[in-house]
Coordinates of N, CA and C in Angstrom, one line a residue:
Q1 N 111.5 151.4 110.3 CA 112.7 152.1 110.6 C 113.9 151.2 110.3
V2 N 115.0 151.9 110.0 CA 116.2 151.1 109.8 C 117.4 151.9 110.3
E3 N 118.4 151.2 110.8 CA 119.7 151.8 111.2 C 120.7 151.4 110.2
V4 N 121.6 152.4 109.9 CA 122.7 152.1 109.0 C 124.0 152.6 109.7
V5 N 125.0 151.8 109.5 CA 126.3 152.1 110.2 C 127.4 152.0 109.1
E6 N 128.2 153.1 109.0 CA 129.3 153.1 108.0 C 130.6 152.7 108.7
S7 N 131.5 152.2 107.8 CA 132.9 151.9 108.2 C 133.8 152.0 107.0
G8 N 135.1 152.1 107.3 CA 136.0 152.0 106.2 C 136.7 153.3 105.8
G9 N 136.3 154.4 106.4 CA 137.0 155.6 106.1 C 138.4 155.6 106.6
G10 N 139.1 156.7 106.2 CA 140.5 156.8 106.7 C 141.3 157.8 105.9
L11 N 142.6 157.7 106.0 CA 143.5 158.6 105.3 C 144.2 157.9 104.2
V12 N 144.2 158.5 103.0 CA 144.9 157.8 101.9 C 145.5 158.9 101.0
Q13 N 146.6 158.5 100.3 CA 147.2 159.4 99.4 C 146.4 159.6 98.1
A14 N 146.6 160.7 97.5 CA 146.0 160.9 96.2 C 146.4 159.7 95.2
G15 N 145.4 159.2 94.5 CA 145.6 158.1 93.6 C 145.3 156.8 94.2
G16 N 145.1 156.8 95.5 CA 144.9 155.5 96.3 C 143.4 155.1 96.2
S17 N 143.1 154.1 97.0 CA 141.8 153.5 97.0 C 141.3 153.3 98.5
L18 N 140.0 153.4 98.6 CA 139.4 153.0 99.9 C 138.0 152.3 99.6
R19 N 137.6 151.5 100.5 CA 136.3 150.9 100.3 C 135.5 151.1 101.6
L20 N 134.3 151.8 101.4 CA 133.4 152.1 102.5 C 132.3 151.0 102.5
S21 N 131.9 150.7 103.7 CA 130.9 149.7 103.9 C 129.7 150.3 104.7
C22 N 128.5 149.9 104.4 CA 127.3 150.3 105.1 C 126.5 149.1 105.5
A23 N 126.3 148.9 106.8 CA 125.5 147.7 107.2 C 124.1 148.2 107.7
A24 N 123.1 147.6 107.1 CA 121.7 148.0 107.5 C 121.2 147.0 108.5
S25 N 120.3 147.5 109.3 CA 119.7 146.7 110.4 C 118.5 145.8 110.0
R26 N 118.2 145.9 108.7 CA 117.1 145.1 108.2 C 117.4 144.7 106.8
S27 N 116.7 143.8 106.2 CA 116.9 143.3 104.9 C 116.8 144.5 103.9
I28 N 117.9 144.6 103.1 CA 117.9 145.7 102.1 C 116.9 145.5 101.0
F29 N 116.3 144.3 100.9 CA 115.2 144.1 100.0 C 114.0 144.9 100.4
S30 N 113.9 145.3 101.7 CA 112.8 146.1 102.1 C 113.1 147.6 102.1
I31 N 114.3 148.0 101.5 CA 114.7 149.4 101.4 C 114.7 149.7 99.9
N32 N 114.0 150.8 99.6 CA 113.8 151.2 98.2 C 115.2 151.6 97.5
A33 N 116.0 152.3 98.2 CA 117.3 152.7 97.7 C 118.2 152.9 98.8
M34 N 119.5 152.7 98.5 CA 120.6 153.0 99.4 C 121.6 153.8 98.7
G35 N 122.3 154.7 99.4 CA 123.3 155.5 98.7 C 124.3 156.1 99.7
W36 N 125.3 156.7 99.0 CA 126.3 157.4 99.7 C 126.3 158.9 99.4
Y37 N 126.4 159.7 100.4 CA 126.5 161.1 100.2 C 127.7 161.6 101.0
R38 N 128.2 162.8 100.7 CA 129.3 163.4 101.4 C 129.1 164.9 101.7
Q39 N 129.8 165.3 102.7 CA 129.7 166.7 103.1 C 131.0 167.2 103.6
T40 N 131.3 168.4 103.2 CA 132.5 169.1 103.7 C 132.0 170.4 104.5
P41 N 132.8 170.9 105.4 CA 132.4 172.0 106.2 C 131.9 173.2 105.4
G42 N 130.8 173.7 105.7 CA 130.3 174.9 105.1 C 129.5 174.6 103.8
K43 N 129.5 173.3 103.4 CA 128.8 173.0 102.2 C 127.6 172.0 102.4
Q44 N 126.7 172.0 101.5 CA 125.6 171.1 101.6 C 126.0 169.6 101.3
R45 N 125.3 168.7 101.9 CA 125.5 167.3 101.7 C 125.2 167.0 100.2
E46 N 126.1 166.3 99.5 CA 125.9 166.0 98.1 C 125.8 164.5 97.8
L47 N 125.1 164.2 96.8 CA 125.0 162.8 96.4 C 126.3 162.3 95.8
V48 N 126.7 161.1 96.2 CA 127.9 160.5 95.5 C 127.4 159.4 94.6
A49 N 126.6 158.4 95.2 CA 126.2 157.3 94.4 C 125.0 156.7 95.1
T50 N 124.0 156.1 94.3 CA 122.9 155.4 94.9 C 122.7 154.1 94.1
I51 N 122.0 153.2 94.8 CA 121.7 151.9 94.1 C 120.3 151.6 94.6
N52 N 119.4 151.2 93.7 CA 118.0 151.0 94.1 C 117.7 149.5 94.3
I53 N 116.5 149.1 94.6 CA 116.2 147.8 94.9 C 116.3 146.8 93.7
R54 N 116.3 147.4 92.5 CA 116.5 146.6 91.3 C 118.0 146.5 90.9
G55 N 118.8 147.2 91.7 CA 120.2 147.2 91.3 C 120.7 148.3 90.4
S56 N 119.8 149.2 90.0 CA 120.2 150.3 89.2 C 121.0 151.3 90.0
T57 N 122.0 151.9 89.3 CA 122.9 152.8 90.0 C 122.9 154.2 89.4
N58 N 123.3 155.1 90.2 CA 123.4 156.5 89.8 C 124.6 157.1 90.5
Y59 N 125.4 157.9 89.7 CA 126.6 158.5 90.2 C 126.7 160.0 90.0
A60 N 127.3 160.7 90.9 CA 127.6 162.1 90.6 C 128.7 162.1 89.5
D61 N 128.6 163.2 88.7 CA 129.5 163.3 87.6 C 131.0 163.3 88.0
S62 N 131.2 163.8 89.2 CA 132.6 164.0 89.7 C 133.2 162.6 90.1
V63 N 132.4 161.6 90.2 CA 133.0 160.3 90.7 C 132.8 159.2 89.6
K64 N 132.1 159.5 88.6 CA 131.9 158.5 87.5 C 133.2 158.0 87.0
G65 N 133.3 156.7 86.9 CA 134.5 156.0 86.4 C 135.6 155.8 87.5
R66 N 135.4 156.4 88.6 CA 136.3 156.1 89.7 C 135.7 155.4 90.9
F67 N 134.4 155.6 91.2 CA 133.7 155.0 92.3 C 132.7 154.0 91.8
T68 N 132.5 152.9 92.6 CA 131.6 151.9 92.2 C 130.7 151.6 93.5
I69 N 129.4 151.7 93.4 CA 128.5 151.3 94.5 C 128.0 149.9 94.2
S70 N 127.9 149.1 95.2 CA 127.5 147.7 95.1 C 126.7 147.3 96.3
R71 N 126.0 146.2 96.2 CA 125.2 145.7 97.4 C 125.4 144.2 97.5
D72 N 125.3 143.8 98.8 CA 125.4 142.3 99.1 C 124.1 142.1 99.9
N73 N 123.1 141.5 99.2 CA 121.8 141.3 99.8 C 121.9 140.3 101.0
A74 N 122.7 139.3 100.9 CA 122.8 138.4 102.0 C 123.4 139.0 103.3
K75 N 124.2 140.0 103.1 CA 124.8 140.7 104.3 C 124.1 142.0 104.7
N76 N 123.0 142.3 103.9 CA 122.3 143.6 104.2 C 123.3 144.7 104.2
A77 N 124.2 144.8 103.2 CA 125.2 145.7 103.1 C 125.4 146.4 101.8
V78 N 125.8 147.6 101.8 CA 126.1 148.3 100.6 C 127.6 148.8 100.7
Y79 N 128.3 148.9 99.6 CA 129.7 149.2 99.6 C 129.9 150.4 98.6
L80 N 131.0 151.1 98.8 CA 131.4 152.1 97.9 C 132.9 151.9 97.7
Q81 N 133.3 151.4 96.5 CA 134.7 151.3 96.2 C 135.2 152.6 95.5
M82 N 136.2 153.2 96.1 CA 136.6 154.5 95.7 C 138.1 154.3 95.2
N83 N 138.3 154.5 93.9 CA 139.6 154.4 93.3 C 140.0 155.8 92.8
S84 N 141.3 155.9 92.5 CA 141.9 157.1 92.0 C 141.4 158.3 92.8
L85 N 141.5 158.2 94.0 CA 141.0 159.3 94.9 C 141.8 160.6 94.7
K86 N 141.1 161.7 94.9 CA 141.6 163.0 94.7 C 141.5 163.8 96.0
P87 N 142.3 164.8 96.3 CA 142.1 165.6 97.5 C 140.7 166.2 97.6
E88 N 140.1 166.5 96.5 CA 138.7 167.0 96.6 C 137.6 166.0 97.0
D89 N 138.0 164.7 97.1 CA 137.1 163.7 97.6 C 137.1 163.7 99.1
T90 N 138.0 164.5 99.7 CA 138.0 164.6 101.2 C 136.6 165.1 101.7
A91 N 136.0 164.4 102.6 CA 134.7 164.7 103.1 C 134.3 163.7 104.2
V92 N 133.2 164.0 104.9 CA 132.6 163.0 105.7 C 131.5 162.3 104.8
Y93 N 131.6 161.0 104.7 CA 130.7 160.2 103.8 C 129.6 159.6 104.7
Y94 N 128.4 159.7 104.2 CA 127.2 159.2 104.9 C 126.5 158.2 104.1
C95 N 126.1 157.1 104.8 CA 125.2 156.2 104.2 C 123.8 156.5 104.4
N96 N 123.0 156.4 103.3 CA 121.6 156.7 103.4 C 120.7 155.5 103.0
A97 N 119.6 155.3 103.7 CA 118.6 154.3 103.3 C 117.3 155.0 103.2
R98 N 116.7 154.8 102.0 CA 115.4 155.5 101.7 C 114.3 154.5 101.6
I99 N 113.3 154.7 102.4 CA 112.1 153.8 102.3 C 110.9 154.7 101.9
V100 N 110.2 154.2 100.8 CA 109.1 154.9 100.3 C 107.8 154.2 100.7
G101 N 107.0 154.8 101.5 CA 105.7 154.2 101.9 C 104.6 155.2 101.7
N102 N 104.1 155.6 102.8 CA 103.1 156.7 102.8 C 103.8 158.0 102.6
G103 N 105.1 158.0 102.8 CA 105.9 159.2 102.5 C 107.3 158.7 102.1
I104 N 108.2 159.6 102.1 CA 109.6 159.3 101.8 C 110.4 159.4 103.2
Y105 N 111.0 158.3 103.6 CA 111.7 158.3 104.8 C 113.2 158.0 104.6
D106 N 114.0 159.0 105.0 CA 115.5 158.9 104.9 C 116.1 158.6 106.2
Y107 N 117.0 157.6 106.2 CA 117.7 157.3 107.4 C 119.2 157.4 107.1
W108 N 119.9 158.0 108.1 CA 121.4 158.3 107.9 C 122.2 157.6 108.9
G109 N 123.4 157.3 108.5 CA 124.4 156.8 109.5 C 125.1 158.0 110.1
Q110 N 126.1 157.7 110.9 CA 126.8 158.8 111.7 C 127.9 159.4 110.8
G111 N 128.3 158.8 109.7 CA 129.3 159.3 108.9 C 130.7 158.7 109.1
T112 N 131.5 158.7 108.1 CA 132.9 158.2 108.2 C 133.8 159.2 107.4
Q113 N 134.9 159.6 108.1 CA 135.7 160.6 107.5 C 136.7 159.9 106.4
V114 N 136.7 160.5 105.3 CA 137.7 160.2 104.2 C 138.6 161.4 104.0
T115 N 139.8 161.2 104.1 CA 140.8 162.3 103.9 C 141.8 161.8 102.8
V116 N 141.9 162.6 101.8 CA 142.9 162.3 100.7 C 144.0 163.3 100.7
S117 N 145.2 162.9 100.9 CA 146.3 163.9 101.0 C 146.9 164.0 99.6
S118 N 147.4 165.2 99.3 CA 148.1 165.4 98.0 C 149.5 165.1 98.0

């Protein structure tokens, strides 16, 4: 089992930047992949970016070139640097940790609100 805690959300004007942080309760070397997802009211949670144990990354088309996911193995943390923010990026952002063993186990944080004003 793993706990993840997000931080870094807030209110920013369009074109601005924010950096989200996700701290894991265990070594991220033991976690197959970590990622960021977001959700707005009435919509399904959607993938924003993921990074696996080898450091390979994956991004939603809507954030490519603007967002960067990274990891700090020493701090058991994953980050999402968000630049050139748009009002449509407004959402609750969730950190995910995925462990693959006998099955696939997903662990979620409580979420952090990101609001981009126009």
